[in-house]
XYZ file of C-alpha atoms in Angstrom:
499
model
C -16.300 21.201 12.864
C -18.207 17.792 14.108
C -16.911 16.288 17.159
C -15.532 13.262 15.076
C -13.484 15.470 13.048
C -12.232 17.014 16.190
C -10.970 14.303 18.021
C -9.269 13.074 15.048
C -7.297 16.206 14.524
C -6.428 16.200 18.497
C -4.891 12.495 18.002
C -3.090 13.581 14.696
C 0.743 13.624 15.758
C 3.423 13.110 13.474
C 5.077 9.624 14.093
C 8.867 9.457 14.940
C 10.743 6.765 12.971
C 14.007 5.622 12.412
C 13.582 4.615 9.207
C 14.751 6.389 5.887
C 12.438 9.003 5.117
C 12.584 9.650 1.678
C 12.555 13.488 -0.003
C 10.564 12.569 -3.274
C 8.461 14.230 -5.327
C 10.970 15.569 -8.123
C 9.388 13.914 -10.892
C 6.573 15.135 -13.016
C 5.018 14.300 -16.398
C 2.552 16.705 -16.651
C 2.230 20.835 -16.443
C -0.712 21.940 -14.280
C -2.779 22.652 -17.731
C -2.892 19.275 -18.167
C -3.323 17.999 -15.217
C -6.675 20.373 -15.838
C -7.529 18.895 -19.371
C -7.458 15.653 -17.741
C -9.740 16.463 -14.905
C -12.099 18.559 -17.115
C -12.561 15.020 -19.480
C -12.947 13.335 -16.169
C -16.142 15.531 -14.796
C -17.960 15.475 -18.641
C -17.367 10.946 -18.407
C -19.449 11.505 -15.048
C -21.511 13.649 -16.072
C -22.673 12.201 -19.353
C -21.851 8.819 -19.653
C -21.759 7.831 -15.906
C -21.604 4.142 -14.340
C -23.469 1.231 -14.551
C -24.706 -1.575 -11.913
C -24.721 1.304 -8.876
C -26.306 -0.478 -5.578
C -29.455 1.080 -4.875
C -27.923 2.767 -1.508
C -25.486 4.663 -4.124
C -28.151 5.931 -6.463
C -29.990 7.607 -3.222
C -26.637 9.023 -2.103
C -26.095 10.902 -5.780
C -29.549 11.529 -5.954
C -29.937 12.944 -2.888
C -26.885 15.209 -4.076
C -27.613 16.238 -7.420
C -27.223 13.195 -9.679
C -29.282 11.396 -12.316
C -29.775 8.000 -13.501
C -30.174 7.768 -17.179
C -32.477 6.031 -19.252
C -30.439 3.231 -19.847
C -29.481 2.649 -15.914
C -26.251 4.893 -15.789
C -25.853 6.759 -12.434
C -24.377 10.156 -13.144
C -22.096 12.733 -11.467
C -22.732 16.684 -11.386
C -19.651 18.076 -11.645
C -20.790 20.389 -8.845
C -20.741 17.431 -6.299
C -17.421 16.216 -7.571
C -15.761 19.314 -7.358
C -17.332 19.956 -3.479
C -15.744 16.522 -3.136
C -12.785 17.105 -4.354
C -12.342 19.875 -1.807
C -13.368 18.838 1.130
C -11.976 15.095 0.926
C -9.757 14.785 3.815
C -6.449 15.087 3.425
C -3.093 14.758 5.135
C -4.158 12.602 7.939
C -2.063 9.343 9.666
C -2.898 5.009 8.976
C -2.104 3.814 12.442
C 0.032 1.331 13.868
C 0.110 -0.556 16.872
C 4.181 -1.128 16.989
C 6.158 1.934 18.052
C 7.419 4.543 15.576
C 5.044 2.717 12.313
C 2.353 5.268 11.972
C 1.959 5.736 8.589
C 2.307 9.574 7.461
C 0.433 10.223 4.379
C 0.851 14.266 3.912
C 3.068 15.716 1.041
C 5.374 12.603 -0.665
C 6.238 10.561 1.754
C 6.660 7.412 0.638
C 5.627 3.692 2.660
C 6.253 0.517 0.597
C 4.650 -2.656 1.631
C 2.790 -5.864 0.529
C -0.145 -6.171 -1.281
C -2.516 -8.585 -3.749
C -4.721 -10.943 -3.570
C -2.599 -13.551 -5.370
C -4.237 -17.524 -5.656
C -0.988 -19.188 -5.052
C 2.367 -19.333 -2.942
C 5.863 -20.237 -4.734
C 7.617 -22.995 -2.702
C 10.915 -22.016 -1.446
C 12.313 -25.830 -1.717
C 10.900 -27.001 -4.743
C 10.182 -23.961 -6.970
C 6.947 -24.501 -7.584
C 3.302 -23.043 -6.933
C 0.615 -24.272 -4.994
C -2.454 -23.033 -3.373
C -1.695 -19.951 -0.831
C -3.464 -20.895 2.995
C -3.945 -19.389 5.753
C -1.335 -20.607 7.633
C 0.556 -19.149 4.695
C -0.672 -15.493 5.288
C -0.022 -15.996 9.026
C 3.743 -16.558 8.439
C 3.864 -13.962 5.705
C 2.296 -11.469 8.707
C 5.174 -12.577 10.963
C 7.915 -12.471 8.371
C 7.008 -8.841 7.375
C 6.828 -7.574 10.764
C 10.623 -8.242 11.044
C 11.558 -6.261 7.569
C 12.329 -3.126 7.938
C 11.871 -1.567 4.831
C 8.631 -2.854 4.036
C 6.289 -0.478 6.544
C 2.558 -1.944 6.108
C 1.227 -5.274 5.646
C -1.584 -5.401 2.956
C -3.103 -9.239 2.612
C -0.976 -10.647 -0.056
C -2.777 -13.855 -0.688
C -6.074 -15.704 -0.702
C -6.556 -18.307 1.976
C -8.112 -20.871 -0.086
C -8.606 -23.094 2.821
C -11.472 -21.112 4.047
C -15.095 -22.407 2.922
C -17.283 -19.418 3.635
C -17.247 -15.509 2.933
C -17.063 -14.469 6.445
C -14.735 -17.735 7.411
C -12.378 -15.942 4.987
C -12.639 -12.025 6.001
C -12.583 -12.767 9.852
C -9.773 -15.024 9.384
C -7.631 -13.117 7.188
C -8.104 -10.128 9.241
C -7.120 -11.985 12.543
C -4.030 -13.840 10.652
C -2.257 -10.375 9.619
C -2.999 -8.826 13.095
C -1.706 -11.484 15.118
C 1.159 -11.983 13.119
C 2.169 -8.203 12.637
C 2.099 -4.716 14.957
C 2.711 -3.058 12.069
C -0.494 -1.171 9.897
C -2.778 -4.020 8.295
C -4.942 -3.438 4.993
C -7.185 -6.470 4.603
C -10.429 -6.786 2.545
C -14.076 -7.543 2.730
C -16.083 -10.025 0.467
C -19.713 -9.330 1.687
C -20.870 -6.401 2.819
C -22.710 -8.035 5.377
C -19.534 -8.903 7.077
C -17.854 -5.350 7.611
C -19.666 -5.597 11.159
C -18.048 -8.655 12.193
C -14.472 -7.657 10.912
C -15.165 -4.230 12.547
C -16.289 -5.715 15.791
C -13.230 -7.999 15.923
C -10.873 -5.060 15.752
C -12.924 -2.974 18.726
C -12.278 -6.060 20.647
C -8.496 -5.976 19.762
C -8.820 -1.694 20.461
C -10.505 -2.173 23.701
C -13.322 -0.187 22.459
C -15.506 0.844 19.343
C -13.733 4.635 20.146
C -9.948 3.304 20.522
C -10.505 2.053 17.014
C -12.167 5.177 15.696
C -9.302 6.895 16.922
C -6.922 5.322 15.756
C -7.716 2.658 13.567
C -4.904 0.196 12.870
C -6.510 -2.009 9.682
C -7.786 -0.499 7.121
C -9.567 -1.687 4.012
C -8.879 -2.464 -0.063
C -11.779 -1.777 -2.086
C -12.227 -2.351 -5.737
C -15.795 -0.937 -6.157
C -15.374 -0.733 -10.129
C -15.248 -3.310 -12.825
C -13.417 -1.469 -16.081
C -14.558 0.385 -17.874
C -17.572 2.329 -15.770
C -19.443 -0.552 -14.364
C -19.849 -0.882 -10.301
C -19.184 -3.906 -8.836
C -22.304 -3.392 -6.756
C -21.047 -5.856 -3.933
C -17.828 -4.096 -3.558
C -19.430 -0.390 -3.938
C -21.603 -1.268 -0.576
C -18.859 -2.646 1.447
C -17.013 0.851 0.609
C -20.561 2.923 1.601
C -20.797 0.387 4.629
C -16.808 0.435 5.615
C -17.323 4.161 5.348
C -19.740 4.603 7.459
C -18.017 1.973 10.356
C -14.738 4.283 10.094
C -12.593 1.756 8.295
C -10.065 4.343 6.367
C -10.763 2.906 2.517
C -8.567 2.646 -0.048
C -10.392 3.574 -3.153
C -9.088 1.171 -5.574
C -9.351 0.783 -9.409
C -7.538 -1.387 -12.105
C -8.237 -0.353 -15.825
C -5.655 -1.985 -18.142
C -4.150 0.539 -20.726
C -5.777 -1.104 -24.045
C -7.827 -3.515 -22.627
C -10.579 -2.252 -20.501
C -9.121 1.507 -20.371
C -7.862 2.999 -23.445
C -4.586 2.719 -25.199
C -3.056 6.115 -24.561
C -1.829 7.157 -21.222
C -4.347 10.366 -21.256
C -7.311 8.002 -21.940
C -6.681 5.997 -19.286
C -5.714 8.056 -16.407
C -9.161 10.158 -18.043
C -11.300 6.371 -17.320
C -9.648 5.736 -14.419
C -9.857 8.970 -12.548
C -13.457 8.772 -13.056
C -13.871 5.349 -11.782
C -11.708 6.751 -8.650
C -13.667 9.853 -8.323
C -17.046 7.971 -8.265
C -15.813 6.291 -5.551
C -13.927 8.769 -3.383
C -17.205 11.390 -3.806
C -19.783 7.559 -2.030
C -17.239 6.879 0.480
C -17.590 10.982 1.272
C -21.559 11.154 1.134
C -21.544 8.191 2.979
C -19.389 9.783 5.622
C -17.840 13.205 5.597
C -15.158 12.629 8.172
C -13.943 9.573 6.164
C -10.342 8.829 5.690
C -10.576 7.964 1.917
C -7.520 7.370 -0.183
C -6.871 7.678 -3.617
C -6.100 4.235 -5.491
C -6.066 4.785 -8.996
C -3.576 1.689 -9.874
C -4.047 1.107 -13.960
C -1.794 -1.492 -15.660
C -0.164 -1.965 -18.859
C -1.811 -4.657 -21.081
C 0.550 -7.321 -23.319
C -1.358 -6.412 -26.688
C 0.494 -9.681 -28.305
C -1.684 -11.586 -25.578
C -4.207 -9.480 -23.680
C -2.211 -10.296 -20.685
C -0.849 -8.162 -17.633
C 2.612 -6.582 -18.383
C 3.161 -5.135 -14.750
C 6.909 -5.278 -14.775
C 7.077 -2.737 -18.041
C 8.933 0.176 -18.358
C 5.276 1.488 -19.906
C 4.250 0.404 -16.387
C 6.282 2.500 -14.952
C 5.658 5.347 -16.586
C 1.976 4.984 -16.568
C 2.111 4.170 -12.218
C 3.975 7.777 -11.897
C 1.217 9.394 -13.951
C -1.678 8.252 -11.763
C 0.461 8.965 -8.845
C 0.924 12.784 -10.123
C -2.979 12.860 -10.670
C -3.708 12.095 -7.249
C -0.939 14.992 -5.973
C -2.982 17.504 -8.145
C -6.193 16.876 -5.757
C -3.798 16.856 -2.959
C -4.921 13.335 -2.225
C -2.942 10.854 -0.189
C -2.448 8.136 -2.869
C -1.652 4.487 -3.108
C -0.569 2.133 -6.141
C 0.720 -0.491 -7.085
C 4.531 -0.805 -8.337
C 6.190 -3.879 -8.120
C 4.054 -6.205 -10.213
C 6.799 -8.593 -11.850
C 5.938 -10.561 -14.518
C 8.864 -13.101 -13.393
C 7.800 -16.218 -11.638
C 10.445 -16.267 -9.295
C 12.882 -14.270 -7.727
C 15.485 -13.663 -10.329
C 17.362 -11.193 -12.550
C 13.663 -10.413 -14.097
C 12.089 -9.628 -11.518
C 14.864 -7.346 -9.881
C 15.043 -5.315 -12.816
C 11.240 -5.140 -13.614
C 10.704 -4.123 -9.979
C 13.851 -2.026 -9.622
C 12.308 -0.017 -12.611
C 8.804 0.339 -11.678
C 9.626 1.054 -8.203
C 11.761 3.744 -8.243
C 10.081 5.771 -10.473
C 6.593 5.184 -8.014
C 9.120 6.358 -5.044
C 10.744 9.485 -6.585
C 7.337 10.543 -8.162
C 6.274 10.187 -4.217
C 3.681 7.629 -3.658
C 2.016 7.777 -0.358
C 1.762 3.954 0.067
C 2.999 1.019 -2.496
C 1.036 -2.078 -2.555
C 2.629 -5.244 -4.523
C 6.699 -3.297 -3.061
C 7.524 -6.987 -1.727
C 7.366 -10.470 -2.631
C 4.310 -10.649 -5.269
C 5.308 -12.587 -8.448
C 3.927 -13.920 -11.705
C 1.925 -10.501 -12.554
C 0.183 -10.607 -8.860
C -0.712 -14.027 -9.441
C 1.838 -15.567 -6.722
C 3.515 -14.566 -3.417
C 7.181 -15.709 -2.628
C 8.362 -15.227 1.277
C 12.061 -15.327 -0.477
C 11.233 -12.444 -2.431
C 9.732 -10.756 0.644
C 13.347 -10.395 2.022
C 15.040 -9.818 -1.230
C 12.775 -7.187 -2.272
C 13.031 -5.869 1.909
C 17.155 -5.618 1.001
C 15.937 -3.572 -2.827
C 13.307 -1.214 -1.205
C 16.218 -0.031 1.464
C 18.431 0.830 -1.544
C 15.661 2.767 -3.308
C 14.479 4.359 -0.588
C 17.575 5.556 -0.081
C 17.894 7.501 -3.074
C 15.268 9.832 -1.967
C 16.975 10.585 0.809
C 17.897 14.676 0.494
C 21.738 16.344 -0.077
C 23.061 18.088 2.543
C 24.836 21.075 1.345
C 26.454 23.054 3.676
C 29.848 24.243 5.423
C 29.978 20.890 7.433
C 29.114 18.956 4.455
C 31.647 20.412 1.691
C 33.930 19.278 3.873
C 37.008 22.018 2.839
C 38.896 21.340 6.333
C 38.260 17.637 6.716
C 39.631 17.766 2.858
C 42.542 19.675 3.966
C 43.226 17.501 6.802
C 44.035 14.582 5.030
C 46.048 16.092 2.309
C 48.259 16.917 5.085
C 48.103 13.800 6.942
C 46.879 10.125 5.970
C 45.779 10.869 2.562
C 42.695 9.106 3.404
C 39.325 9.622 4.923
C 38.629 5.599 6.351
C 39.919 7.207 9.776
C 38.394 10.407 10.087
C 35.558 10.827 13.295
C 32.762 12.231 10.547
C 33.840 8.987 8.185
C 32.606 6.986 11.200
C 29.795 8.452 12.291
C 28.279 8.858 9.052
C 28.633 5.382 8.456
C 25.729 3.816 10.501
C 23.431 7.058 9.428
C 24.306 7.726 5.488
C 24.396 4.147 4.203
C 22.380 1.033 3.504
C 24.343 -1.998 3.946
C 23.030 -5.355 2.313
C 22.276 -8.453 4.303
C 21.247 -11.118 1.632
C 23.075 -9.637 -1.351
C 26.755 -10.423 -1.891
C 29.864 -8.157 -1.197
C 32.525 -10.555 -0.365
C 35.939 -10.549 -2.293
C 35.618 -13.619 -4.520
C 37.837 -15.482 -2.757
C 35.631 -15.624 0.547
C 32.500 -16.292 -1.406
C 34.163 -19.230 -3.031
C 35.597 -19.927 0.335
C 32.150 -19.884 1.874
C 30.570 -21.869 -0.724
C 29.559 -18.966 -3.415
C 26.148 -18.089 -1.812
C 23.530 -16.456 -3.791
C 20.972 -13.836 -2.871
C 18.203 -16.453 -3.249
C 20.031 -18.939 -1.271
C 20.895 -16.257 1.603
C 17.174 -15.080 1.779
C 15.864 -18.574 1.990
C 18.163 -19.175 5.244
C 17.129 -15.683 6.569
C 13.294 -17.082 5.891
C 13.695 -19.930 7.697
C 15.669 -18.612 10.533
C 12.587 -15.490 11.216
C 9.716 -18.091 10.825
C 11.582 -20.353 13.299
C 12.362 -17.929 15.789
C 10.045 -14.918 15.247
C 6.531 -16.314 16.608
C 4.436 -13.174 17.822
C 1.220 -12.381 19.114
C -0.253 -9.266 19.006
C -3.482 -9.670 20.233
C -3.685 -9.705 23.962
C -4.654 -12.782 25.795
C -7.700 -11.585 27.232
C -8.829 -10.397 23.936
C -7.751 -13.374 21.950
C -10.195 -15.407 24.497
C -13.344 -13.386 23.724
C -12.475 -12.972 20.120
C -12.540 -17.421 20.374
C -15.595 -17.223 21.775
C -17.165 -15.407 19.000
C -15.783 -16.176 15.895
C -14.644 -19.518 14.093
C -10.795 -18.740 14.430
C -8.090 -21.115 12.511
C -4.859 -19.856 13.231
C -3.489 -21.536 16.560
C -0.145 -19.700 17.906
């Protein structure tokens, strides 16, 4: 065992949390034979048809392991190195926080919802409308997030068009979501010449290059492939280079069923699993203790338009697939579910995300991207969603939650009890204590009598979470980057965000 693997495996705990801890993983789509069928299609793509565009630093890595590039410029996989791959991936490990008790866990199903995208645009609280996402935007979604509960990682959920330069944008972005938020940040990188700078900028917040190998708390979205089997060759060296720098790397691809993937559900998952493979097995070569996770995230295409359809019940179906694909490798696994089509928070998008999510959460998901606030098929971010969709995840997440079945639990005296007595159960002691442990109680959404919501001017659930917006932006105004190292972070790098 190297020493790097060691000392991760000495700082692996499992993270104590208050939070509902979800007992998923009943659903499944496919038997284990073809879970194989699909896997076996998957090693003859990379094998014989390959990938185009591969950065020169990823044809030496296959090469160097077995591979070939074909005639026409396609690197190719042996199945040999995909299977070794395969194996000795790491699995089961932790995504660090820096807030107490938000260590993300991603053995077996357990399930973390969050944020996600990289959406052009912002919806507009007061007016209803878009306009162009900033960064002062993604600074006060950081900061909103880190006060909703049920929403346990912040992945950058917008573009800050407001910066003019590639590494304006990464350092920024980066520096935006971990002032704003202690909880575990996934950011991106545009250049690979600026994984460096991002990485130097959270040593500085560590206290050291080995505080953040340790326990890295950002880590990074990577979409290395552009559908169907071409590298984005920018993209594919950030991932080699993040690798290598110890950034954990989600391994990210984005076929759409019919468009750029096939039409069937097999095809696709088939496409996209190789896409995913090619990059879990470079992010391995490049570094054999690297915490690599599974992304394979395809979406359903409109085939009356070509567009997205991301709040489908296909979606849905097709999102709990991929997920089960990445459980047969034993991979920790993130996707997207989420993805309304609505452009605003209404009944649309509650039922398209309602749907999509709960299937992603009871198939057990390790971590869902695009849980909270994205809109318009990942095209805009709404803060009022944020804390809607905060008040939806607790309800879903609370149907994973496991039955207790036991003496206590049936309940044959307490039943007895009150047969004989009150003939109700509002004032037994097991009534109360239960009821702070057992339920989810809504904040923004309505239960009032209708008298009292008349009485108190018939709020809605969009009006309620735009008050509960305002109120955490207003009074909710952290920094979680120490003083000292906010200083020499100023000194070094162009920072816009002023607390």
């Amino acid at each position: 065992m190297s020493n790097r693997s060691r000392r991760r495996q000495q700082k692996r705990v499992t993270p104590l949390s208050n939070r509902i801890s979800p007992n998923t993983g009943r659903i499944k789509f496919f038997s284990d034979e073809q879970l194989y069928s699909i896997h076996d299609a998957t090693l003859q793509i990379l094998e014989t048809i390959g990938l185009s565009d591969a950065p020169e630093e990823a044809i030496r890595l296959i090469r160097d392991n077995g591979g070939k590039v074909t005639d026409s410029g396609r690197l190719t996989f042996p199945p040999k190195l995909v299977n070794e791959a395969i194996l000795k991936l790491r699995k089961n490990f932790i995504l660090h926080a820096r807030g107490n008790d938000q260590n993300l866990d991603l053995s077996g199903y357990k399930v973390h919802t969050g944020t996600g995208g990289a959406a052009p645009m912002i919806a507009d609280m007061s007016t209803h409308t878009f306009r162009q996402s900033l960064l002062g935007d993604l600074y006060d979604a950081s900061r909103l997030v880190d006060k909703l509960d049920n929403i346990h990682f912040f992945a950058r959920p917008m573009v800050a068009n407001d910066m003019s330069t590639s590494i304006m944008l990464d350092i920024n972005t980066a520096y935006a979501s971990l002032v704003g938020t202690s909880k575990h940040v996934i950011s991106s990188i545009s250049a690979v010449s600026n994984v460096k700078t991002v990485h130097q900028l959270c040593s500085i917040i560590a206290g050291s290059d080995k505080n953040f190998f340790d326990k890295p708390f950002m880590s990074l979205n990577v979409n290395h492939v552009v559908p169907p089997l071409r590298f984005d060759t920018e993209s594919c060296e950030v991932l080699i280079e993040a690798s290598r720098f110890g950034f954990p790397v989600m391994v990210n691809t984005f076929g759409q069923m019919g468009a750029s993937s096939p039409v069937t559900i097999a095809g696709c998952l088939v496409q996209t699993n190789a896409e995913t493979l090619a990059g879990m097995v470079l992010a391995w070569l490049a570094n054999k203790d690297v915490n690599a996770i599974y992304g394979a995230r395809p979406m359903v295409t409109d085939l009356r338009t070509g567009g997205m359809a991301g709040g489908s019940g296909e979606q849905s179906l097709l999102t709990a697939a991929a997920v089960q694909l990445a459980q047969y490798y034993n991979f920790p696994n993130s996707t997207i579910s989420g993805a309304t089509d609505s452009k605003l928070p209404d009944n649309q998008a509650g039922y398209e995300k309602a749907i999509n999510l709960t299937l992603a959460v009871q198939t057990g998901a390790n971590l869902i991207t695009q849980a909270a606030g994205t809109q318009a098929g990942l095209m805009a971010t709404s803060l009022e969603a944020y804390v809607i969709d905060n008040e939806m995840l607790g309800a879903i997440l609370s149907t994973g939650k496991q039955i207790e079945v036991n003496e206590e639990t049936c309940s044959v005296e307490s039943i007895k009890k009150v047969v004989e007595g009150d003939g109700h159960f509002l004032g037994q002691s097991a009534t109360f204590n239960r009821m702070s442990t057992d339920f989810v109680y809504p904040e923004v959404a309505d239960r009032q009598p209708y008298d009292s919501w008349v009485a108190n001017g018939k709020p809605s659930i969009n009006s309620n979470a735009k008050t509960k917006v305002e109120a955490i932006l207003q009074e909710h105004k952290p920094n979680y980057i120490p003083k000292d190292c906010d200083t020499q972070i100023r000194k070094l790098f162009d920072i816009k965000i002023r607390i």
